[in-house]
Amino acid sequence: MPEESIEHIDFKELVQKSISKPLVSHIYTADPSAHVFNGKIYIYPSHDIDAGIPFNDNGDHFGMEDYHVISMDTINAEAKDNGVALHVKDVSWAERQMWAPDAAHKNGKYYFYFPAKRADGIFQIGVAIGDSPTGPFIPEKEPIKGSYSIDPAVFEDEDGKYYMYFGGIWGGQLQKYRNNIFAEENEEPTAKEVALGPIVAMLSDDMKEFAEEPKEIKILDKEGNELLAGDHNCRFFEGPWLHKYSGKYYFSYSTGDTHYICYATGNSPYGPFTYQGIILEPVIGWTTHHSICEVNGKWYLFYHDSSLSEGITHLRSIKVTEITYNEDGSIKTINPYEKKYRLNTNK
């Protein structure tokens, strides 16, 4: 949420009314990608720091330098910080801004995917490999060929294929690409034009490269029309995630400047996906970012807010709450704070 919209908030009261508490409070963490590996929960967040950079729409104030892996023995157990798993100084091609990551497991190896800016200021996505879900991870010398933008999320389908979803507009630079080609003059479509979609690519058998040309995903409204760029309450902005429930693919994402976590469903990992509704209403802080993970037969939303830092947008804390599915497969909308303390997003 915009910084000016927090002035009326009593943060002590807000903390009491929050539906969940920060999983860790000794460091600031955000963008949690959660997985169950070997019966244990592992969360791969960004590590927020105060880089001393002024706020702007490109997100330059998000100056993260490294990654910590957070683990939990059970969903109610105390979260453990396993220390630095990867630092920007260890990545030969990356210069700055280690943004939202994800991880995957295959054949005893753990693959850690992360976006970062090269020296020329362009985001790419890299992979680092380790023998443990907590790292340390050893990065490949070059980013993934053909990768761009931010927010990698890796989905393992039931047939053993892995897919990476990525992309984010504004600071994430997705608006600069058309058909996987960068051009500085490209901009976000106008309000009445079709919105930019997130990108998907199947991963290679060795998990280090794309096995195909990345493809743009179509997100449709209930009438089958592609969402328009002016539909800020529904269109994709950043933070893609895919999970599967009762045979359906659920694609979820952040709407960015309207601060919703939304979802759409489809019958293929490539889409198209039909918009269904809101999973999470706005949180304190401009960004909202999530993952969805099944733990012992129940489904959980991992997310973040800035309540611990009293509204500082780039100092966030990861949280978790249970998801409820209705009989028709729809997801019950979650308010991160009690209804009587619902945030006013129109200020």
Coordinates of C-alpha atoms in Angstrom, one line a residue:
M1 CA 0.0 0.0 0.0
P2 CA 1.2 3.6 -0.6
E3 CA 3.2 4.9 2.3
E4 CA 0.8 7.8 3.0
S5 CA -2.1 5.4 3.7
I6 CA -0.6 4.1 7.0
E7 CA -0.7 7.3 9.0
H8 CA -4.1 6.5 10.6
I9 CA -3.0 3.0 11.8
D10 CA -2.4 2.1 15.4
F11 CA 0.2 -0.6 14.9
K12 CA 0.0 -2.0 18.4
E13 CA -3.7 -2.6 17.8
L14 CA -3.1 -3.9 14.3
V15 CA -0.6 -6.5 15.6
Q16 CA -3.2 -7.8 18.1
K17 CA -5.8 -8.1 15.3
S18 CA -3.6 -9.8 12.8
I19 CA -4.6 -13.3 11.9
S20 CA -0.9 -14.5 12.2
K21 CA 2.4 -13.4 13.6
P22 CA 5.8 -13.1 11.9
L23 CA 7.5 -16.5 11.6
V24 CA 10.8 -14.8 12.4
S25 CA 11.4 -11.4 13.9
H26 CA 15.2 -11.2 14.3
I27 CA 15.6 -10.3 10.5
Y28 CA 13.1 -8.9 8.0
T29 CA 11.9 -11.5 5.4
A30 CA 9.5 -11.3 2.5
D31 CA 8.3 -13.2 -0.6
P32 CA 8.1 -16.6 1.0
S33 CA 8.2 -19.6 -1.3
A34 CA 7.3 -22.7 0.8
H35 CA 7.8 -26.4 0.1
V36 CA 7.7 -29.6 2.0
F37 CA 10.9 -31.6 1.4
N38 CA 11.4 -34.9 3.3
G39 CA 8.4 -34.2 5.6
K40 CA 9.7 -30.8 6.7
I41 CA 8.7 -27.3 5.8
Y42 CA 11.3 -25.1 4.1
I43 CA 10.6 -21.5 3.3
Y44 CA 12.7 -19.5 0.7
P45 CA 12.2 -15.8 1.3
S46 CA 13.9 -12.6 0.4
H47 CA 16.0 -11.0 3.1
D48 CA 15.0 -7.4 3.5
I49 CA 17.5 -4.8 4.6
D50 CA 17.5 -1.0 4.8
A51 CA 19.8 -0.2 1.9
G52 CA 19.3 3.5 2.4
I53 CA 17.9 4.0 -1.1
P54 CA 14.9 6.3 -1.6
F55 CA 11.5 4.8 -2.4
N56 CA 10.6 4.8 -6.1
D57 CA 8.3 2.9 -8.5
N58 CA 11.2 0.8 -9.8
G59 CA 11.7 -0.7 -6.4
D60 CA 15.4 0.4 -6.1
H61 CA 14.8 0.6 -2.3
F62 CA 14.5 -3.2 -2.2
G63 CA 18.3 -3.7 -2.1
M64 CA 18.5 -7.2 -0.8
E65 CA 22.0 -8.9 -0.9
D66 CA 21.6 -12.5 0.3
Y67 CA 19.1 -15.3 1.1
H68 CA 18.4 -17.2 4.3
V69 CA 16.4 -20.4 4.4
I70 CA 13.7 -20.7 7.1
S71 CA 12.7 -24.2 8.2
M72 CA 9.8 -25.6 10.4
D73 CA 9.4 -29.2 11.7
T74 CA 5.6 -28.8 11.6
I75 CA 3.3 -25.9 10.7
N76 CA 3.0 -24.9 14.4
A77 CA 6.6 -25.3 15.3
E78 CA 9.1 -22.5 15.9
A79 CA 10.7 -21.3 12.7
K80 CA 14.4 -21.7 12.4
D81 CA 16.8 -19.4 10.5
N82 CA 19.4 -21.6 8.9
G83 CA 21.7 -18.7 8.0
V84 CA 23.0 -17.4 4.7
A85 CA 22.4 -19.8 1.9
L86 CA 23.6 -17.6 -1.0
H87 CA 25.1 -14.1 -1.2
V88 CA 25.2 -11.8 -4.2
K89 CA 29.0 -11.6 -3.9
D90 CA 29.2 -15.3 -4.7
V91 CA 27.2 -14.9 -8.0
S92 CA 29.7 -13.8 -10.7
W93 CA 27.0 -12.4 -13.1
A94 CA 24.9 -10.6 -10.5
E95 CA 25.5 -7.1 -9.1
R96 CA 22.5 -6.3 -6.8
Q97 CA 18.9 -6.8 -5.8
M98 CA 18.5 -10.4 -4.9
W99 CA 14.7 -10.4 -5.1
A100 CA 12.0 -13.1 -4.6
P101 CA 13.4 -16.7 -5.0
D102 CA 12.2 -20.3 -5.1
A103 CA 13.6 -23.8 -4.8
A104 CA 12.9 -27.3 -6.1
H105 CA 14.1 -30.8 -5.4
K106 CA 15.1 -33.5 -7.8
N107 CA 17.1 -36.7 -7.5
G108 CA 18.7 -35.7 -4.2
K109 CA 19.7 -32.2 -5.3
Y110 CA 18.2 -28.9 -4.4
Y111 CA 17.9 -26.2 -6.9
F112 CA 17.6 -22.6 -5.8
Y113 CA 16.3 -20.1 -8.3
F114 CA 16.7 -16.3 -7.9
P115 CA 16.5 -13.1 -9.8
A116 CA 19.2 -10.4 -9.7
K117 CA 20.3 -7.4 -11.7
R118 CA 23.4 -7.7 -13.9
A119 CA 25.8 -4.8 -14.0
D120 CA 23.8 -3.3 -16.8
G121 CA 20.7 -3.0 -14.6
I122 CA 18.8 -5.8 -16.4
F123 CA 17.2 -8.6 -14.3
Q124 CA 17.9 -12.2 -15.1
I125 CA 17.2 -15.5 -13.2
G126 CA 20.0 -17.7 -11.9
V127 CA 20.2 -21.1 -10.4
A128 CA 22.3 -22.4 -7.6
I129 CA 22.7 -26.0 -6.5
G130 CA 23.1 -27.7 -3.1
D131 CA 22.9 -31.0 -1.4
S132 CA 20.7 -29.8 1.4
P133 CA 17.4 -27.8 1.3
T134 CA 19.0 -25.2 3.5
G135 CA 22.1 -24.7 1.3
P136 CA 24.7 -23.6 0.9
F137 CA 23.9 -23.3 -2.8
I138 CA 26.6 -23.0 -5.4
P139 CA 25.6 -20.7 -8.3
E140 CA 26.1 -21.5 -11.9
K141 CA 28.5 -19.1 -13.6
E142 CA 25.9 -17.6 -15.9
P143 CA 22.1 -16.9 -15.6
I144 CA 19.6 -19.2 -17.2
K145 CA 19.7 -18.6 -20.9
G146 CA 16.6 -16.9 -22.1
S147 CA 15.5 -15.9 -18.6
Y148 CA 14.4 -12.4 -17.8
S149 CA 12.3 -10.3 -15.3
I150 CA 11.7 -11.5 -11.7
D151 CA 9.9 -13.8 -9.3
P152 CA 10.7 -17.3 -10.4
A153 CA 8.4 -20.0 -9.1
V154 CA 8.9 -23.7 -9.9
F155 CA 6.0 -26.2 -10.0
E156 CA 6.6 -30.0 -10.1
D157 CA 3.7 -31.6 -11.9
E158 CA 2.5 -35.2 -11.2
D159 CA 4.2 -36.5 -14.3
G160 CA 7.6 -35.4 -13.0
K161 CA 7.9 -32.3 -15.2
Y162 CA 9.0 -29.0 -13.7
Y163 CA 7.8 -25.6 -14.9
M164 CA 9.1 -22.2 -14.0
Y165 CA 6.8 -19.2 -13.8
F166 CA 8.2 -15.8 -13.8
G167 CA 7.6 -12.1 -14.5
G168 CA 6.7 -8.8 -12.9
I169 CA 5.9 -5.4 -14.4
W170 CA 7.3 -1.9 -13.4
G171 CA 10.5 -2.6 -11.5
G172 CA 10.4 -6.2 -12.6
Q173 CA 10.9 -5.0 -16.2
L174 CA 8.4 -7.4 -17.8
Q175 CA 6.9 -4.5 -19.8
K176 CA 10.1 -4.2 -21.7
Y177 CA 9.7 -7.6 -23.4
R178 CA 7.6 -8.8 -26.2
N179 CA 8.0 -12.4 -27.4
N180 CA 11.0 -12.8 -25.1
I181 CA 12.8 -9.9 -26.7
F182 CA 13.9 -6.8 -24.8
A183 CA 13.4 -3.3 -26.2
E184 CA 13.8 -0.2 -24.1
E185 CA 11.0 1.6 -25.8
N186 CA 8.4 -1.0 -24.8
E187 CA 6.0 0.0 -22.1
E188 CA 3.1 -1.4 -20.2
P189 CA 0.0 -1.6 -22.5
T190 CA -2.6 1.1 -22.3
A191 CA -5.7 0.5 -20.1
K192 CA -7.9 -0.8 -23.0
E193 CA -5.2 -3.1 -24.4
V194 CA -4.7 -6.7 -23.3
A195 CA -2.7 -6.9 -20.1
L196 CA 0.8 -8.5 -20.1
G197 CA 0.8 -12.1 -18.9
P198 CA 3.3 -13.9 -16.8
I199 CA 5.8 -16.3 -18.5
V200 CA 6.2 -20.0 -18.2
A201 CA 8.9 -22.4 -19.5
M202 CA 9.4 -26.1 -18.8
L203 CA 12.8 -26.8 -17.2
S204 CA 15.4 -29.1 -18.7
D205 CA 16.1 -32.5 -17.1
D206 CA 19.2 -31.1 -15.3
M207 CA 17.0 -28.3 -13.9
K208 CA 19.6 -25.7 -15.1
E209 CA 18.1 -24.4 -18.3
F210 CA 14.8 -24.0 -20.1
A211 CA 13.7 -26.9 -22.2
E212 CA 11.7 -24.7 -24.5
E213 CA 11.1 -21.1 -25.5
P214 CA 9.3 -19.3 -22.7
K215 CA 5.6 -18.7 -23.4
E216 CA 3.2 -15.9 -22.2
I217 CA 0.3 -17.1 -20.2
K218 CA -3.2 -15.9 -20.9
I219 CA -5.5 -14.9 -18.0
L220 CA -9.2 -14.7 -19.0
D221 CA -12.3 -13.3 -17.4
K222 CA -15.4 -15.4 -16.8
E223 CA -16.6 -14.6 -20.3
G224 CA -13.4 -15.9 -21.9
N225 CA -11.9 -12.5 -22.7
E226 CA -8.3 -11.7 -21.9
L227 CA -7.9 -9.4 -18.9
L228 CA -7.1 -5.8 -19.9
A229 CA -4.2 -3.7 -18.6
G230 CA -6.6 -1.3 -17.0
D231 CA -8.2 -3.9 -14.8
H232 CA -5.9 -3.3 -12.0
N233 CA -8.0 -5.3 -9.5
C234 CA -7.5 -8.5 -11.5
R235 CA -4.6 -8.3 -14.0
F236 CA -1.2 -9.9 -13.3
F237 CA 1.4 -7.6 -11.8
E238 CA 4.0 -9.9 -10.2
G239 CA 4.5 -12.9 -7.9
P240 CA 3.3 -15.9 -9.9
W241 CA 2.6 -19.2 -8.2
L242 CA 1.1 -22.5 -9.3
H243 CA -0.4 -25.3 -7.3
K244 CA -2.7 -28.2 -8.1
Y245 CA -5.9 -29.0 -6.1
S246 CA -8.5 -31.7 -7.0
G247 CA -7.1 -32.0 -10.5
K248 CA -7.2 -28.3 -11.3
Y249 CA -4.3 -26.0 -11.8
Y250 CA -4.5 -22.9 -9.6
F251 CA -2.4 -19.9 -10.8
S252 CA -2.1 -17.2 -8.2
Y253 CA -0.4 -13.8 -8.3
S254 CA -0.2 -10.2 -7.0
T255 CA -2.1 -7.4 -8.6
G256 CA 0.6 -5.0 -7.4
D257 CA -0.8 -1.4 -7.2
T258 CA -4.2 -2.7 -5.9
H259 CA -2.5 -5.0 -3.5
Y260 CA -4.5 -8.2 -3.9
I261 CA -3.4 -11.8 -4.1
C262 CA -5.7 -13.2 -6.8
Y263 CA -6.1 -16.6 -8.5
A264 CA -7.3 -18.2 -11.7
T265 CA -7.8 -21.8 -12.7
G266 CA -7.2 -24.0 -15.7
N267 CA -6.6 -27.5 -17.0
S268 CA -3.0 -27.1 -18.1
P269 CA 0.2 -25.8 -16.5
Y270 CA 0.5 -23.5 -19.6
G271 CA -3.0 -22.1 -19.1
P272 CA -5.1 -20.4 -20.2
F273 CA -6.4 -19.6 -16.7
T274 CA -9.8 -18.1 -15.8
Y275 CA -9.9 -15.5 -13.1
Q276 CA -11.8 -16.7 -10.0
G277 CA -11.3 -14.1 -7.3
I278 CA -9.2 -12.8 -4.4
I279 CA -7.3 -15.1 -2.0
L280 CA -5.8 -12.4 0.2
E281 CA -6.9 -8.8 0.8
P282 CA -4.4 -6.0 1.1
V283 CA -1.7 -6.2 3.8
I284 CA 0.3 -3.4 5.4
G285 CA 3.1 -2.4 3.1
W286 CA 3.1 -1.7 -0.7
T287 CA 4.0 -5.2 -1.8
T288 CA 2.1 -8.4 -1.4
H289 CA 3.6 -11.8 -2.3
H290 CA 2.8 -15.3 -1.5
S291 CA 3.1 -19.1 -2.0
I292 CA 0.6 -21.9 -1.4
C293 CA 1.8 -25.2 0.1
E294 CA 0.1 -28.4 1.3
V295 CA 1.2 -29.6 4.7
N296 CA -0.2 -32.9 6.1
G297 CA -3.4 -32.7 4.1
K298 CA -4.1 -29.0 4.8
W299 CA -3.3 -26.1 2.6
Y300 CA -1.5 -22.9 3.7
L301 CA -0.9 -19.5 2.4
F302 CA 2.5 -18.1 3.1
Y303 CA 2.7 -14.3 2.8
H304 CA 4.2 -11.2 4.2
D305 CA 3.3 -7.8 5.6
S306 CA 5.1 -4.8 7.1
S307 CA 3.4 -4.7 10.5
L308 CA 6.5 -5.5 12.4
S309 CA 8.4 -2.6 10.9
E310 CA 5.3 -0.4 11.4
G311 CA 4.6 0.0 7.7
I312 CA 8.1 0.4 6.2
T313 CA 7.4 -1.1 2.8
H314 CA 10.9 -2.6 2.3
L315 CA 11.1 -4.2 5.7
R316 CA 8.7 -7.1 5.7
S317 CA 8.0 -10.2 7.7
I318 CA 6.8 -13.6 6.5
K319 CA 3.6 -15.2 7.9
V320 CA 1.4 -18.2 7.3
T321 CA -2.3 -18.9 7.6
E322 CA -4.6 -21.8 6.5
I323 CA -6.5 -21.8 3.3
T324 CA -10.1 -22.9 3.1
Y325 CA -11.6 -24.4 -0.1
N326 CA -15.3 -24.3 -0.8
E327 CA -17.1 -27.4 -2.1
D328 CA -16.9 -26.0 -5.7
G329 CA -13.1 -25.6 -5.4
S330 CA -13.1 -21.9 -4.9
I331 CA -10.9 -20.4 -2.2
K332 CA -12.4 -18.4 0.6
T333 CA -11.0 -14.9 0.7
I334 CA -8.7 -14.2 3.6
N335 CA -8.6 -10.9 5.4
P336 CA -5.2 -10.6 7.1
Y337 CA -6.7 -8.5 9.9
E338 CA -10.0 -8.7 11.8
K339 CA -13.0 -7.4 9.8
K340 CA -13.7 -4.6 12.3
Y341 CA -10.2 -3.3 11.5
R342 CA -10.4 -3.7 7.8
L343 CA -7.8 -1.5 6.0
N344 CA -9.1 1.5 4.0
T345 CA -7.3 1.1 0.7
N346 CA -9.0 4.2 -0.8
K347 CA -7.1 6.8 1.2

